[in-house]
Each structure stands twice: as C-alpha cells, then as structure tokens.
mmCIF file of C-alpha atoms in Angstrom:
data_model
loop_
_atom_site.group_PDB
_atom_site.id
_atom_site.type_symbol
_atom_site.label_atom_id
_atom_site.label_comp_id
_atom_site.label_asym_id
_atom_site.label_seq_id
_atom_site.Cartn_x
_atom_site.Cartn_y
_atom_site.Cartn_z
ATOM 1 C CA MET A 1 0.000 0.000 0.000
ATOM 2 C CA ASN A 2 1.137 3.541 -0.763
ATOM 3 C CA PRO A 3 2.645 5.031 2.439
ATOM 4 C CA ILE A 4 0.473 8.161 2.214
ATOM 5 C CA SER A 5 -2.707 6.095 1.813
ATOM 6 C CA ASN A 6 -1.600 3.900 4.693
ATOM 7 C CA LEU A 7 -1.007 6.935 6.909
ATOM 8 C CA ILE A 8 -4.336 8.527 5.951
ATOM 9 C CA ASN A 9 -6.179 5.284 6.731
ATOM 10 C CA ARG A 10 -4.540 5.134 10.156
ATOM 11 C CA ILE A 11 -5.435 8.766 10.935
ATOM 12 C CA ASP A 12 -9.009 8.168 9.704
ATOM 13 C CA HIS A 13 -9.277 5.000 11.798
ATOM 14 C CA GLU A 14 -8.338 6.954 14.941
ATOM 15 C CA ASN A 15 -10.576 9.889 13.907
ATOM 16 C CA LEU A 16 -7.774 12.409 14.467
ATOM 17 C CA TRP A 17 -8.661 15.133 11.952
ATOM 18 C CA ASP A 18 -9.270 18.453 13.721
ATOM 19 C CA CYS A 19 -11.497 20.062 11.132
ATOM 20 C CA GLU A 20 -12.526 20.230 7.495
ATOM 21 C CA ILE A 21 -11.968 23.430 5.532
ATOM 22 C CA THR A 22 -13.529 24.360 2.198
ATOM 23 C CA LEU A 23 -11.743 26.937 0.059
ATOM 24 C CA ALA A 24 -13.129 28.773 -2.941
ATOM 25 C CA ARG A 25 -11.105 28.931 -6.148
ATOM 26 C CA ASP A 26 -8.034 31.190 -5.669
ATOM 27 C CA GLU A 27 -8.571 31.357 -1.881
ATOM 28 C CA TYR A 28 -5.478 30.993 0.297
ATOM 29 C CA LEU A 29 -5.034 28.277 2.886
ATOM 30 C CA LYS A 30 -1.772 29.899 3.994
ATOM 31 C CA VAL A 31 -0.029 33.160 3.170
ATOM 32 C CA LYS A 32 3.572 34.327 3.388
ATOM 33 C CA GLY A 33 4.635 35.391 6.856
ATOM 34 C CA SER A 34 2.185 33.160 8.690
ATOM 35 C CA ILE A 35 2.954 30.176 10.880
ATOM 36 C CA ASP A 36 1.062 27.022 9.965
ATOM 37 C CA THR A 37 1.741 23.841 11.906
ATOM 38 C CA ASN A 38 -1.029 21.760 10.348
ATOM 39 C CA ILE A 39 -0.838 18.942 7.876
ATOM 40 C CA TYR A 40 -3.696 18.836 5.393
ATOM 41 C CA LEU A 41 -5.329 16.030 3.464
ATOM 42 C CA VAL A 42 -6.824 17.128 0.155
ATOM 43 C CA VAL A 43 -10.318 15.598 0.112
ATOM 44 C CA GLN A 44 -11.285 17.175 -3.218
ATOM 45 C CA GLY A 45 -9.955 19.906 -5.475
ATOM 46 C CA SER A 46 -6.365 21.031 -5.927
ATOM 47 C CA LEU A 47 -3.854 23.400 -4.363
ATOM 48 C CA ARG A 48 -0.452 24.761 -5.163
ATOM 49 C CA ILE A 49 2.439 25.838 -2.967
ATOM 50 C CA PHE A 50 4.379 28.785 -4.319
ATOM 51 C CA VAL A 51 6.713 31.656 -3.485
ATOM 52 C CA ILE A 52 6.924 35.135 -4.943
ATOM 53 C CA ASP A 53 10.302 36.489 -6.000
ATOM 54 C CA GLU A 54 10.446 40.037 -7.351
ATOM 55 C CA ASN A 55 6.763 39.917 -8.323
ATOM 56 C CA GLU A 56 7.107 36.554 -10.111
ATOM 57 C CA GLU A 57 5.367 33.474 -8.751
ATOM 58 C CA HIS A 58 7.274 30.177 -8.620
ATOM 59 C CA THR A 59 5.161 27.088 -8.092
ATOM 60 C CA ILE A 60 6.967 24.517 -5.986
ATOM 61 C CA ARG A 61 4.431 21.759 -5.390
ATOM 62 C CA PHE A 62 0.849 20.696 -6.010
ATOM 63 C CA GLY A 63 -1.672 18.784 -3.981
ATOM 64 C CA TYR A 64 -4.816 17.095 -5.201
ATOM 65 C CA LYS A 65 -7.221 14.409 -4.002
ATOM 66 C CA ASN A 66 -5.684 12.064 -1.404
ATOM 67 C CA ASN A 67 -2.441 14.059 -1.154
ATOM 68 C CA LEU A 68 -0.999 15.422 2.038
ATOM 69 C CA ILE A 69 0.109 19.024 1.839
ATOM 70 C CA ALA A 70 1.753 21.367 4.327
ATOM 71 C CA SER A 71 3.938 24.375 4.646
ATOM 72 C CA LEU A 72 6.618 21.932 5.721
ATOM 73 C CA ASP A 73 9.155 24.529 6.828
ATOM 74 C CA SER A 74 6.630 26.186 9.151
ATOM 75 C CA PHE A 75 5.339 22.800 10.318
ATOM 76 C CA LEU A 76 8.850 21.682 11.277
ATOM 77 C CA ASN A 77 10.324 24.865 12.785
ATOM 78 C CA GLU A 78 7.127 26.646 13.872
ATOM 79 C CA GLN A 79 8.348 29.869 12.268
ATOM 80 C CA PRO A 80 6.746 32.114 9.622
ATOM 81 C CA SER A 81 7.124 30.785 6.102
ATOM 82 C CA ASP A 82 7.676 32.451 2.733
ATOM 83 C CA PHE A 83 5.264 29.982 1.104
ATOM 84 C CA TYR A 84 1.696 30.495 -0.023
ATOM 85 C CA ILE A 85 -0.822 27.666 -0.348
ATOM 86 C CA GLN A 86 -3.672 28.509 -2.719
ATOM 87 C CA ALA A 87 -6.712 26.589 -3.954
ATOM 88 C CA LEU A 88 -6.775 26.261 -7.747
ATOM 89 C CA LYS A 89 -10.454 25.321 -7.717
ATOM 90 C CA LYS A 90 -13.033 24.733 -5.001
ATOM 91 C CA THR A 91 -11.097 22.552 -2.570
ATOM 92 C CA THR A 92 -11.837 20.727 0.648
ATOM 93 C CA VAL A 93 -9.080 19.728 3.061
ATOM 94 C CA LYS A 94 -8.970 18.032 6.440
ATOM 95 C CA ALA A 95 -6.464 19.364 8.968
ATOM 96 C CA ILE A 96 -4.525 17.799 11.816
ATOM 97 C CA ASN A 97 -2.409 19.957 14.114
ATOM 98 C CA LYS A 98 1.257 19.255 14.788
ATOM 99 C CA LYS A 99 0.900 18.278 18.440
ATOM 100 C CA LYS A 100 -1.758 15.663 17.684
ATOM 101 C CA TYR A 101 0.085 14.501 14.578
ATOM 102 C CA ILE A 102 3.432 14.053 16.352
ATOM 103 C CA SER A 103 1.710 12.207 19.180
ATOM 104 C CA PHE A 104 0.112 9.897 16.604
ATOM 105 C CA ILE A 105 3.430 9.313 14.777
ATOM 106 C CA GLU A 106 5.242 8.552 18.040
ATOM 107 C CA SER A 107 2.500 6.168 19.207
ATOM 108 C CA SER A 108 3.896 3.227 17.198
ATOM 109 C CA GLU A 109 6.969 2.077 15.341
ATOM 110 C CA VAL A 110 4.806 1.397 12.277
ATOM 111 C CA ASN A 111 3.616 5.030 12.218
ATOM 112 C CA LYS A 112 7.205 6.267 12.592
ATOM 113 C CA LYS A 113 8.353 4.075 9.687
ATOM 114 C CA ILE A 114 5.502 5.262 7.456
ATOM 115 C CA TRP A 115 6.253 8.945 8.244
ATOM 116 C CA LEU A 116 9.977 8.442 7.657
ATOM 117 C CA ASN A 117 9.197 6.763 4.319
ATOM 118 C CA ILE A 118 6.964 9.689 3.296
ATOM 119 C CA LEU A 119 9.668 12.224 4.228
ATOM 120 C CA GLU A 120 12.356 10.243 2.392
ATOM 121 C CA ASN A 121 10.202 10.105 -0.747
ATOM 122 C CA PHE A 122 9.545 13.845 -0.476
ATOM 123 C CA VAL A 123 13.270 14.629 -0.212
ATOM 124 C CA LEU A 124 14.054 12.394 -3.195
ATOM 125 C CA GLN A 125 11.305 14.044 -5.269
ATOM 126 C CA GLN A 126 12.612 17.498 -4.397
ATOM 127 C CA MET A 127 16.179 16.498 -5.274
ATOM 128 C CA GLU A 128 15.021 15.069 -8.621
ATOM 129 C CA ARG A 129 13.099 18.258 -9.332
ATOM 130 C CA GLU A 130 16.090 20.475 -8.492
ATOM 131 C CA ARG A 131 18.368 18.375 -10.688
ATOM 132 C CA ASP A 132 15.836 18.544 -13.528
ATOM 133 C CA ILE A 133 15.540 22.312 -13.307
ATOM 134 C CA LEU A 134 19.313 22.734 -13.324
ATOM 135 C CA THR A 135 20.334 20.133 -15.901
ATOM 136 C CA SER A 136 17.394 19.071 -18.078
ATOM 137 C CA SER A 137 15.827 20.628 -21.120
ATOM 138 C CA PRO A 138 12.189 21.787 -20.948
ATOM 139 C CA ILE A 139 11.119 18.706 -22.951
ATOM 140 C CA GLN A 140 12.948 16.381 -20.566
ATOM 141 C CA ARG A 141 11.361 18.089 -17.533
ATOM 142 C CA TYR A 142 7.921 17.842 -19.107
ATOM 143 C CA ASN A 143 8.351 14.140 -19.949
ATOM 144 C CA ARG A 144 9.607 13.254 -16.468
ATOM 145 C CA VAL A 145 6.703 15.006 -14.765
ATOM 146 C CA LEU A 146 4.222 13.488 -17.214
ATOM 147 C CA LYS A 147 5.580 10.012 -16.457
ATOM 148 C CA ARG A 148 5.734 10.556 -12.679
ATOM 149 C CA SER A 149 2.431 12.423 -12.241
ATOM 150 C CA PRO A 150 0.065 12.084 -15.210
ATOM 151 C CA GLN A 151 -2.844 13.168 -12.972
ATOM 152 C CA LEU A 152 -1.198 16.575 -12.659
ATOM 153 C CA PHE A 153 -2.110 17.359 -16.274
ATOM 154 C CA GLN A 154 -5.760 16.488 -15.584
ATOM 155 C CA GLU A 155 -6.024 18.537 -12.384
ATOM 156 C CA ILE A 156 -3.823 21.610 -12.752
ATOM 157 C CA PRO A 157 -4.085 24.555 -15.196
ATOM 158 C CA ASN A 158 -1.208 24.809 -17.676
ATOM 159 C CA LYS A 159 0.034 28.180 -16.424
ATOM 160 C CA TYR A 160 0.826 26.638 -13.016
ATOM 161 C CA ILE A 161 2.385 23.531 -14.535
ATOM 162 C CA ALA A 162 4.583 25.818 -16.665
ATOM 163 C CA SER A 163 5.646 27.721 -13.527
ATOM 164 C CA TYR A 164 6.434 24.420 -11.783
ATOM 165 C CA LEU A 165 8.495 23.273 -14.781
ATOM 166 C CA ARG A 166 10.251 26.675 -14.984
ATOM 167 C CA MET A 167 9.098 27.484 -18.490
ATOM 168 C CA THR A 168 6.651 29.864 -20.083
ATOM 169 C CA PRO A 169 3.079 28.729 -20.734
ATOM 170 C CA GLU A 170 3.811 29.137 -24.455
ATOM 171 C CA THR A 171 6.775 26.726 -24.253
ATOM 172 C CA LEU A 172 4.636 24.192 -22.387
ATOM 173 C CA SER A 173 1.931 24.501 -25.033
ATOM 174 C CA ARG A 174 4.440 23.913 -27.842
ATOM 175 C CA ILE A 175 5.877 20.861 -26.043
ATOM 176 C CA LYS A 176 2.427 19.379 -25.464
ATOM 177 C CA LYS A 177 1.544 19.790 -29.143
ATOM 178 C CA SER A 178 4.742 18.138 -30.394
#
C-alpha cells in the first residue's frame, strides 16, 4: 500500500482530523509570513504551494485528491514561512495539528516508519526536481513530470504547470503539441 494512503487510513481509523476546511477557487489556505503547523489532506480539489520572488510566482508543489500538503518549513520549525498555499479550484481539506500529529506518529513504530518513508520520498522528489531544473531541457522536464504524475495534467491549469516546470506557458503549449 502507498505510504500516504496507509497513513491517511490510520489517521481516519483513529478519527484524528481536527477540522474540514472548504476553500473557494483562488482562496489561500496559507499566506507568506504566517505560521502554519497543520498537515492537510486534500479531500477534493487542488492546491499549489508557491513563493513570490520580485513579483514573479514560482510554483513549488501541487496537492490534489488524497495528497498530504503542508507548509513543511513552518510545520517543522514553527516559524513564519515564505510559502503560499492557494486553492486552484473549489477545494476541501482536512487538517490535523502538529501536536496531535506528532503524538500519533510517536505512538507506534509502524507510524514512525511510514512517516519516515513519506519524508524520504519527499526529499528524493525534491532532489530530482532540483536536478531537472538545473540540468534538463524543458522537454525532458515535461516528460519526467508526465511520467511521474500524469494526474497533474488532468487537475492543474497549464500556467501553473509551466511555472512548476520553470518554463513559459507558451513553451509548455508547444511541447504538449509536439
């Protein structure tokens, strides 16, 4: 079983979610400068995590149905973050706060192993993405993401995918047509 699905099932089984939040399209779950120590499960819809650098948005990650999403830096260090989390369409998430989540993770060796596996996979994905951005052509980046996450192209508008792939929307359009 997928480690994220396994973790979600365990949290569901213990009924640990604190609340459910519904966001309208373009509404923010988290804004720059805020502290957010929750982890969210995307029940429906889609979100993006991004930063703004000199008035340009850079999409870093997406979340859609059955994904966990968080402002991981703020979750871990309990400090304000530079990240925004924004709904790309009407989105519903469930939230669990850090204290409850950590207590749950520490309650069993199985939970600890699942969480460690999720974090390891996240780090490897981020490293692959960084390497791709630095060393791969736009076509190679597109093909890797298409292979790894085909659902992304069903759920996320092209302008955000282009930002994630570090290319213009026009370049992404040309690549998709070829």
